[in-house]
Amino acid sequence: SQQGEEDPQALSIQEGENATMNCSYKTSINNLQWYRQNSGRGLVHLILIRSNEREKHSGRLRVTLDTSKKSSSLLITASRAADTASYFCATDGGSNYKLTFGKGTLLTVNP
Amino acid sequence: ETGVTQSPTHLIKTRGQQVTLRCSSQSGHNTVSWYQQALGQGPQFIFQYYREEENGRGNFPPRFSGLQFPNYSSELNVNALELDDSALYLCASSRERGGQETQYFGPGTRLLVL
């Protein structure tokens, strides 16, 4: 079963605009991770935020976490055509071994 | 490039057959996890191997089994293939077990069951 739900399911923007994707989850977590996947290939780790953190930055990425609302957001600033991909959030759900992924947001950045 | 490799890249099998998928972990990683990703869905956890022992299992039947070798590479075996087993199979390695670890994914093996 899917733990997280990304919103929106699909997002289409112009190059240079910002893209915001949201993730909601159901159980308590130790951390939340965001991954990116190009065209049904392997996933690439983007950023990890721990449950005691509220915001984290990495380059053009900004992630927020609100554990009271069980939600997270991923902001990509100044998007590029190369950012076109599916983005997934993944939570550990308090588990010591597995990640549970949402269904993902398909981001299309038009040149 | 994550340093995680998988073979084969594509595979076509018929219902009832058996398949073995292989994964080489990144150097220095002792943990391998396997995921199944159906079309349009997120990856679903199958199981994890840590230092050659199964460390946890998702909601998959026993016909999904695995191995991890002393060099930490791993195999996923699926017996009695069903049409619904058609999916992208991803392996991921990490430095240690645990959900707090960053997982490094391979490019996947796309399996089609006819």
PDB file of C-alpha atoms in Angstrom:
ATOM      1  CA  SER A   1       0.000   0.000   0.000  1.00  0.00           C
ATOM      2  CA  GLN A   2       1.121   3.564  -0.600  1.00  0.00           C
ATOM      3  CA  GLN A   3       1.986   5.592   2.473  1.00  0.00           C
ATOM      4  CA  GLY A   4       2.334   8.947   0.817  1.00  0.00           C
ATOM      5  CA  GLU A   5       0.225  10.821  -1.664  1.00  0.00           C
ATOM      6  CA  GLU A   6       1.773  13.452  -3.882  1.00  0.00           C
ATOM      7  CA  ASP A   7      -0.224  16.378  -5.123  1.00  0.00           C
ATOM      8  CA  PRO A   8      -0.691  17.326  -7.877  1.00  0.00           C
ATOM      9  CA  GLN A   9      -0.438  14.119  -9.924  1.00  0.00           C
ATOM     10  CA  ALA A  10       0.832  16.161 -12.865  1.00  0.00           C
ATOM     11  CA  LEU A  11       2.224  19.668 -13.201  1.00  0.00           C
ATOM     12  CA  SER A  12       3.175  21.548 -16.356  1.00  0.00           C
ATOM     13  CA  ILE A  13       5.092  24.832 -16.161  1.00  0.00           C
ATOM     14  CA  GLN A  14       7.333  27.078 -18.282  1.00  0.00           C
ATOM     15  CA  GLU A  15      11.070  27.173 -17.918  1.00  0.00           C
ATOM     16  CA  GLY A  16      12.122  29.687 -15.290  1.00  0.00           C
ATOM     17  CA  GLU A  17       8.982  29.261 -13.193  1.00  0.00           C
ATOM     18  CA  ASN A  18       8.917  27.632  -9.764  1.00  0.00           C
ATOM     19  CA  ALA A  19       7.371  24.207  -9.226  1.00  0.00           C
ATOM     20  CA  THR A  20       5.809  23.119  -5.956  1.00  0.00           C
ATOM     21  CA  MET A  21       4.853  19.546  -5.164  1.00  0.00           C
ATOM     22  CA  ASN A  22       3.185  18.338  -2.000  1.00  0.00           C
ATOM     23  CA  CYS A  23       3.263  15.048  -0.151  1.00  0.00           C
ATOM     24  CA  SER A  24       0.987  13.798   2.591  1.00  0.00           C
ATOM     25  CA  TYR A  25       1.597  10.673   4.636  1.00  0.00           C
ATOM     26  CA  LYS A  26      -0.296   8.653   7.211  1.00  0.00           C
ATOM     27  CA  THR A  27       1.945   7.364   9.998  1.00  0.00           C
ATOM     28  CA  SER A  28       4.650   8.868  12.163  1.00  0.00           C
ATOM     29  CA  ILE A  29       8.079   9.060  10.568  1.00  0.00           C
ATOM     30  CA  ASN A  30      11.741   9.428  11.436  1.00  0.00           C
ATOM     31  CA  ASN A  31      12.543  11.073   8.127  1.00  0.00           C
ATOM     32  CA  LEU A  32      11.140  11.866   4.684  1.00  0.00           C
ATOM     33  CA  GLN A  33      13.047  11.706   1.427  1.00  0.00           C
ATOM     34  CA  TRP A  34      12.405  13.054  -2.050  1.00  0.00           C
ATOM     35  CA  TYR A  35      13.502  11.182  -5.157  1.00  0.00           C
ATOM     36  CA  ARG A  36      13.388  11.944  -8.855  1.00  0.00           C
ATOM     37  CA  GLN A  37      12.853   9.472 -11.703  1.00  0.00           C
ATOM     38  CA  ASN A  38      13.441  10.125 -15.392  1.00  0.00           C
ATOM     39  CA  SER A  39      11.303   8.175 -17.872  1.00  0.00           C
ATOM     40  CA  GLY A  40      10.772   5.014 -15.834  1.00  0.00           C
ATOM     41  CA  ARG A  41      14.449   4.571 -15.025  1.00  0.00           C
ATOM     42  CA  GLY A  42      16.198   4.397 -11.644  1.00  0.00           C
ATOM     43  CA  LEU A  43      15.416   6.854  -8.893  1.00  0.00           C
ATOM     44  CA  VAL A  44      17.851   9.557  -7.859  1.00  0.00           C
ATOM     45  CA  HIS A  45      17.950  10.778  -4.276  1.00  0.00           C
ATOM     46  CA  LEU A  46      17.365  14.527  -3.963  1.00  0.00           C
ATOM     47  CA  ILE A  47      17.089  15.377  -0.292  1.00  0.00           C
ATOM     48  CA  LEU A  48      16.372  13.898   3.146  1.00  0.00           C
ATOM     49  CA  ILE A  49      14.662  15.815   5.924  1.00  0.00           C
ATOM     50  CA  ARG A  50      14.475  14.464   9.450  1.00  0.00           C
ATOM     51  CA  SER A  51      11.358  14.636  11.598  1.00  0.00           C
ATOM     52  CA  ASN A  52      12.912  17.289  13.868  1.00  0.00           C
ATOM     53  CA  GLU A  53      13.706  19.574  10.919  1.00  0.00           C
ATOM     54  CA  ARG A  54      11.231  22.015   9.392  1.00  0.00           C
ATOM     55  CA  GLU A  55      13.048  23.177   6.282  1.00  0.00           C
ATOM     56  CA  LYS A  56      16.039  22.132   4.229  1.00  0.00           C
ATOM     57  CA  HIS A  57      17.733  23.544   1.128  1.00  0.00           C
ATOM     58  CA  SER A  58      19.903  21.985  -1.543  1.00  0.00           C
ATOM     59  CA  GLY A  59      20.782  24.124  -4.546  1.00  0.00           C
ATOM     60  CA  ARG A  60      17.492  25.044  -6.266  1.00  0.00           C
ATOM     61  CA  LEU A  61      15.521  22.671  -4.024  1.00  0.00           C
ATOM     62  CA  ARG A  62      13.681  23.645  -0.864  1.00  0.00           C
ATOM     63  CA  VAL A  63      11.878  21.049   1.224  1.00  0.00           C
ATOM     64  CA  THR A  64       9.576  21.724   4.140  1.00  0.00           C
ATOM     65  CA  LEU A  65       8.147  19.268   6.636  1.00  0.00           C
ATOM     66  CA  ASP A  66       5.144  19.734   8.900  1.00  0.00           C
ATOM     67  CA  THR A  67       4.847  16.657  11.111  1.00  0.00           C
ATOM     68  CA  SER A  68       1.679  17.984  12.788  1.00  0.00           C
ATOM     69  CA  LYS A  69      -0.051  17.947   9.406  1.00  0.00           C
ATOM     70  CA  LYS A  70       1.865  14.909   8.172  1.00  0.00           C
ATOM     71  CA  SER A  71       2.857  16.777   5.035  1.00  0.00           C
ATOM     72  CA  SER A  72       5.897  17.912   3.101  1.00  0.00           C
ATOM     73  CA  SER A  73       6.494  20.123   0.099  1.00  0.00           C
ATOM     74  CA  LEU A  74       9.239  20.231  -2.514  1.00  0.00           C
ATOM     75  CA  LEU A  75       9.924  23.533  -4.250  1.00  0.00           C
ATOM     76  CA  ILE A  76      12.117  23.680  -7.343  1.00  0.00           C
ATOM     77  CA  THR A  77      13.069  27.246  -8.171  1.00  0.00           C
ATOM     78  CA  ALA A  78      13.936  28.602 -11.628  1.00  0.00           C
ATOM     79  CA  SER A  79      12.987  25.329 -13.280  1.00  0.00           C
ATOM     80  CA  ARG A  80      14.755  24.010 -16.369  1.00  0.00           C
ATOM     81  CA  ALA A  81      13.622  21.656 -19.123  1.00  0.00           C
ATOM     82  CA  ALA A  82      16.036  19.095 -17.644  1.00  0.00           C
ATOM     83  CA  ASP A  83      13.931  19.062 -14.446  1.00  0.00           C
ATOM     84  CA  THR A  84      11.200  17.221 -16.367  1.00  0.00           C
ATOM     85  CA  ALA A  85      10.719  13.972 -14.433  1.00  0.00           C
ATOM     86  CA  SER A  86       8.539  12.215 -11.873  1.00  0.00           C
ATOM     87  CA  TYR A  87       9.099  13.218  -8.269  1.00  0.00           C
ATOM     88  CA  PHE A  88       8.362  10.886  -5.348  1.00  0.00           C
ATOM     89  CA  CYS A  89       8.302  11.351  -1.636  1.00  0.00           C
ATOM     90  CA  ALA A  90       9.258   8.395   0.521  1.00  0.00           C
ATOM     91  CA  THR A  91       8.850   7.891   4.238  1.00  0.00           C
ATOM     92  CA  ASP A  92      10.302   5.342   6.625  1.00  0.00           C
ATOM     93  CA  GLY A  93       7.053   5.134   8.583  1.00  0.00           C
ATOM     94  CA  GLY A  94       9.110   4.490  11.714  1.00  0.00           C
ATOM     95  CA  SER A  95      10.439   1.326  10.057  1.00  0.00           C
ATOM     96  CA  ASN A  96      14.042   0.280  10.473  1.00  0.00           C
ATOM     97  CA  TYR A  97      14.256  -1.138   6.996  1.00  0.00           C
ATOM     98  CA  LYS A  98      11.893   0.066   4.319  1.00  0.00           C
ATOM     99  CA  LEU A  99      10.864   3.179   2.464  1.00  0.00           C
ATOM    100  CA  THR A 100       7.245   3.667   1.426  1.00  0.00           C
ATOM    101  CA  PHE A 101       6.726   5.733  -1.691  1.00  0.00           C
ATOM    102  CA  GLY A 102       3.826   7.773  -2.951  1.00  0.00           C
ATOM    103  CA  LYS A 103       2.513   7.622  -6.516  1.00  0.00           C
ATOM    104  CA  GLY A 104       4.545  10.613  -7.600  1.00  0.00           C
ATOM    105  CA  THR A 105       4.087  13.936  -9.354  1.00  0.00           C
ATOM    106  CA  LEU A 106       4.910  14.120 -13.051  1.00  0.00           C
ATOM    107  CA  LEU A 107       6.557  17.480 -13.687  1.00  0.00           C
ATOM    108  CA  THR A 108       6.864  18.797 -17.230  1.00  0.00           C
ATOM    109  CA  VAL A 109       8.953  21.916 -17.777  1.00  0.00           C
ATOM    110  CA  ASN A 110       8.346  23.420 -21.196  1.00  0.00           C
ATOM    111  CA  PRO A 111      11.238  25.302 -22.851  1.00  0.00           C
TER     112      PRO A 111
ATOM    113  CA  GLU B   1      25.426   7.290 -11.999  1.00  0.00           C
ATOM    114  CA  THR B   2      24.899   5.697  -8.601  1.00  0.00           C
ATOM    115  CA  GLY B   3      27.319   2.794  -9.028  1.00  0.00           C
ATOM    116  CA  VAL B   4      24.451   0.318  -8.657  1.00  0.00           C
ATOM    117  CA  THR B   5      24.037  -1.977 -11.639  1.00  0.00           C
ATOM    118  CA  GLN B   6      21.235  -4.349 -12.560  1.00  0.00           C
ATOM    119  CA  SER B   7      20.929  -7.116 -15.123  1.00  0.00           C
ATOM    120  CA  PRO B   8      19.289  -7.766 -17.417  1.00  0.00           C
ATOM    121  CA  THR B   9      17.789  -4.437 -18.483  1.00  0.00           C
ATOM    122  CA  HIS B  10      14.763  -6.034 -20.119  1.00  0.00           C
ATOM    123  CA  LEU B  11      13.214  -9.474 -19.896  1.00  0.00           C
ATOM    124  CA  ILE B  12      10.205 -11.200 -21.420  1.00  0.00           C
ATOM    125  CA  LYS B  13       8.798 -14.323 -19.770  1.00  0.00           C
ATOM    126  CA  THR B  14       5.603 -16.331 -19.993  1.00  0.00           C
ATOM    127  CA  ARG B  15       3.183 -17.035 -17.182  1.00  0.00           C
ATOM    128  CA  GLY B  16       4.333 -19.834 -14.885  1.00  0.00           C
ATOM    129  CA  GLN B  17       8.027 -19.406 -15.630  1.00  0.00           C
ATOM    130  CA  GLN B  18      10.704 -18.418 -13.137  1.00  0.00           C
ATOM    131  CA  VAL B  19      13.025 -15.397 -13.331  1.00  0.00           C
ATOM    132  CA  THR B  20      16.215 -14.269 -11.613  1.00  0.00           C
ATOM    133  CA  LEU B  21      17.222 -10.612 -11.518  1.00  0.00           C
ATOM    134  CA  ARG B  22      20.641  -9.451 -10.384  1.00  0.00           C
ATOM    135  CA  CYS B  23      21.976  -6.381  -8.633  1.00  0.00           C
ATOM    136  CA  SER B  24      25.480  -5.187  -7.799  1.00  0.00           C
ATOM    137  CA  SER B  25      25.572  -2.749  -4.919  1.00  0.00           C
ATOM    138  CA  GLN B  26      27.661   0.373  -4.662  1.00  0.00           C
ATOM    139  CA  SER B  27      31.125  -0.117  -3.205  1.00  0.00           C
ATOM    140  CA  GLY B  28      31.080   0.093   0.588  1.00  0.00           C
ATOM    141  CA  HIS B  29      27.343  -0.644   0.882  1.00  0.00           C
ATOM    142  CA  ASN B  30      26.189  -3.679   2.868  1.00  0.00           C
ATOM    143  CA  THR B  31      22.425  -3.374   2.390  1.00  0.00           C
ATOM    144  CA  VAL B  32      20.309  -4.053  -0.692  1.00  0.00           C
ATOM    145  CA  SER B  33      16.574  -3.420  -1.020  1.00  0.00           C
ATOM    146  CA  TRP B  34      14.325  -4.533  -3.853  1.00  0.00           C
ATOM    147  CA  TYR B  35      11.261  -2.663  -5.097  1.00  0.00           C
ATOM    148  CA  GLN B  36       8.564  -3.383  -7.657  1.00  0.00           C
ATOM    149  CA  GLN B  37       7.192  -0.450  -9.644  1.00  0.00           C
ATOM    150  CA  ALA B  38       4.070  -0.977 -11.716  1.00  0.00           C
ATOM    151  CA  LEU B  39       3.309   1.453 -14.507  1.00  0.00           C
ATOM    152  CA  GLY B  40       2.125   4.803 -13.163  1.00  0.00           C
ATOM    153  CA  GLN B  41       2.753   3.831  -9.541  1.00  0.00           C
ATOM    154  CA  GLY B  42       5.439   4.462  -6.977  1.00  0.00           C
ATOM    155  CA  PRO B  43       7.929   1.740  -6.048  1.00  0.00           C
ATOM    156  CA  GLN B  44       6.662  -0.868  -3.581  1.00  0.00           C
ATOM    157  CA  PHE B  45       9.077  -2.472  -1.118  1.00  0.00           C
ATOM    158  CA  ILE B  46       9.651  -6.202  -1.637  1.00  0.00           C
ATOM    159  CA  PHE B  47      12.420  -6.997   0.859  1.00  0.00           C
ATOM    160  CA  GLN B  48      15.775  -5.887   2.189  1.00  0.00           C
ATOM    161  CA  TYR B  49      18.986  -7.823   2.738  1.00  0.00           C
ATOM    162  CA  TYR B  50      21.601  -6.775   5.264  1.00  0.00           C
ATOM    163  CA  ARG B  51      24.901  -8.654   5.499  1.00  0.00           C
ATOM    164  CA  GLU B  52      23.434 -11.691   3.707  1.00  0.00           C
ATOM    165  CA  GLU B  53      20.319 -11.949   5.907  1.00  0.00           C
ATOM    166  CA  GLU B  54      16.771 -10.839   5.124  1.00  0.00           C
ATOM    167  CA  ASN B  55      16.169  -7.716   7.219  1.00  0.00           C
ATOM    168  CA  GLY B  56      12.542  -7.044   6.414  1.00  0.00           C
ATOM    169  CA  ARG B  57       9.852  -7.940   3.938  1.00  0.00           C
ATOM    170  CA  GLY B  58       6.931  -6.162   2.333  1.00  0.00           C
ATOM    171  CA  ASN B  59       3.540  -7.520   1.380  1.00  0.00           C
ATOM    172  CA  PHE B  60       4.705  -9.926  -1.325  1.00  0.00           C
ATOM    173  CA  PRO B  61       4.016 -13.685  -1.528  1.00  0.00           C
ATOM    174  CA  PRO B  62       6.713 -16.306  -0.815  1.00  0.00           C
ATOM    175  CA  ARG B  63       7.255 -16.905  -4.523  1.00  0.00           C
ATOM    176  CA  PHE B  64       9.304 -13.706  -4.345  1.00  0.00           C
ATOM    177  CA  SER B  65      12.618 -14.671  -2.771  1.00  0.00           C
ATOM    178  CA  GLY B  66      16.086 -13.263  -2.618  1.00  0.00           C
ATOM    179  CA  LEU B  67      19.712 -13.773  -1.788  1.00  0.00           C
ATOM    180  CA  GLN B  68      22.613 -11.582  -0.843  1.00  0.00           C
ATOM    181  CA  PHE B  69      26.161 -12.740  -1.442  1.00  0.00           C
ATOM    182  CA  PRO B  70      29.359 -12.099   0.573  1.00  0.00           C
ATOM    183  CA  ASN B  71      30.278  -9.257  -1.801  1.00  0.00           C
ATOM    184  CA  TYR B  72      26.821  -7.755  -1.028  1.00  0.00           C
ATOM    185  CA  SER B  73      25.474  -8.234  -4.528  1.00  0.00           C
ATOM    186  CA  SER B  74      21.960  -9.623  -4.594  1.00  0.00           C
ATOM    187  CA  GLU B  75      19.439 -11.645  -6.564  1.00  0.00           C
ATOM    188  CA  LEU B  76      15.671 -11.454  -6.743  1.00  0.00           C
ATOM    189  CA  ASN B  77      13.918 -14.665  -7.758  1.00  0.00           C
ATOM    190  CA  VAL B  78      10.290 -14.859  -8.750  1.00  0.00           C
ATOM    191  CA  ASN B  79       8.646 -18.262  -9.245  1.00  0.00           C
ATOM    192  CA  ALA B  80       5.383 -19.112 -10.992  1.00  0.00           C
ATOM    193  CA  LEU B  81       5.219 -15.773 -12.788  1.00  0.00           C
ATOM    194  CA  GLU B  82       1.843 -14.078 -13.103  1.00  0.00           C
ATOM    195  CA  LEU B  83       0.758 -11.395 -15.552  1.00  0.00           C
ATOM    196  CA  ASP B  84       0.613  -8.843 -12.697  1.00  0.00           C
ATOM    197  CA  ASP B  85       4.327  -9.381 -12.066  1.00  0.00           C
ATOM    198  CA  SER B  86       5.002  -7.263 -15.150  1.00  0.00           C
ATOM    199  CA  ALA B  87       6.774  -4.206 -13.765  1.00  0.00           C
ATOM    200  CA  LEU B  88      10.050  -2.350 -13.358  1.00  0.00           C
ATOM    201  CA  TYR B  89      12.144  -4.028 -10.651  1.00  0.00           C
ATOM    202  CA  LEU B  90      14.510  -1.707  -8.854  1.00  0.00           C
ATOM    203  CA  CYS B  91      17.264  -2.521  -6.467  1.00  0.00           C
ATOM    204  CA  ALA B  92      18.807   0.027  -4.148  1.00  0.00           C
ATOM    205  CA  SER B  93      21.894  -0.180  -1.989  1.00  0.00           C
ATOM    206  CA  SER B  94      22.693   1.766   1.160  1.00  0.00           C
ATOM    207  CA  ARG B  95      25.591   2.051   3.590  1.00  0.00           C
ATOM    208  CA  GLU B  96      23.567   0.539   6.400  1.00  0.00           C
ATOM    209  CA  ARG B  97      20.108  -0.848   7.001  1.00  0.00           C
ATOM    210  CA  GLY B  98      17.366   1.446   8.142  1.00  0.00           C
ATOM    211  CA  GLY B  99      14.894   3.899   6.680  1.00  0.00           C
ATOM    212  CA  GLN B 100      17.110   6.844   7.565  1.00  0.00           C
ATOM    213  CA  GLU B 101      19.705   5.846   5.014  1.00  0.00           C
ATOM    214  CA  THR B 102      19.849   7.313   1.530  1.00  0.00           C
ATOM    215  CA  GLN B 103      19.155   4.611  -0.990  1.00  0.00           C
ATOM    216  CA  TYR B 104      21.061   4.512  -4.262  1.00  0.00           C
ATOM    217  CA  PHE B 105      19.007   2.993  -7.033  1.00  0.00           C
ATOM    218  CA  GLY B 106      20.051   1.009 -10.056  1.00  0.00           C
ATOM    219  CA  PRO B 107      18.496   1.625 -13.484  1.00  0.00           C
ATOM    220  CA  GLY B 108      16.024  -1.239 -13.058  1.00  0.00           C
ATOM    221  CA  THR B 109      15.018  -4.378 -14.904  1.00  0.00           C
ATOM    222  CA  ARG B 110      11.808  -4.165 -16.896  1.00  0.00           C
ATOM    223  CA  LEU B 111       9.979  -7.493 -16.793  1.00  0.00           C
ATOM    224  CA  LEU B 112       7.114  -8.326 -19.109  1.00  0.00           C
ATOM    225  CA  VAL B 113       5.084 -11.463 -18.405  1.00  0.00           C
ATOM    226  CA  LEU B 114       2.969 -12.736 -21.294  1.00  0.00           C
TER     227      LEU B 114
END
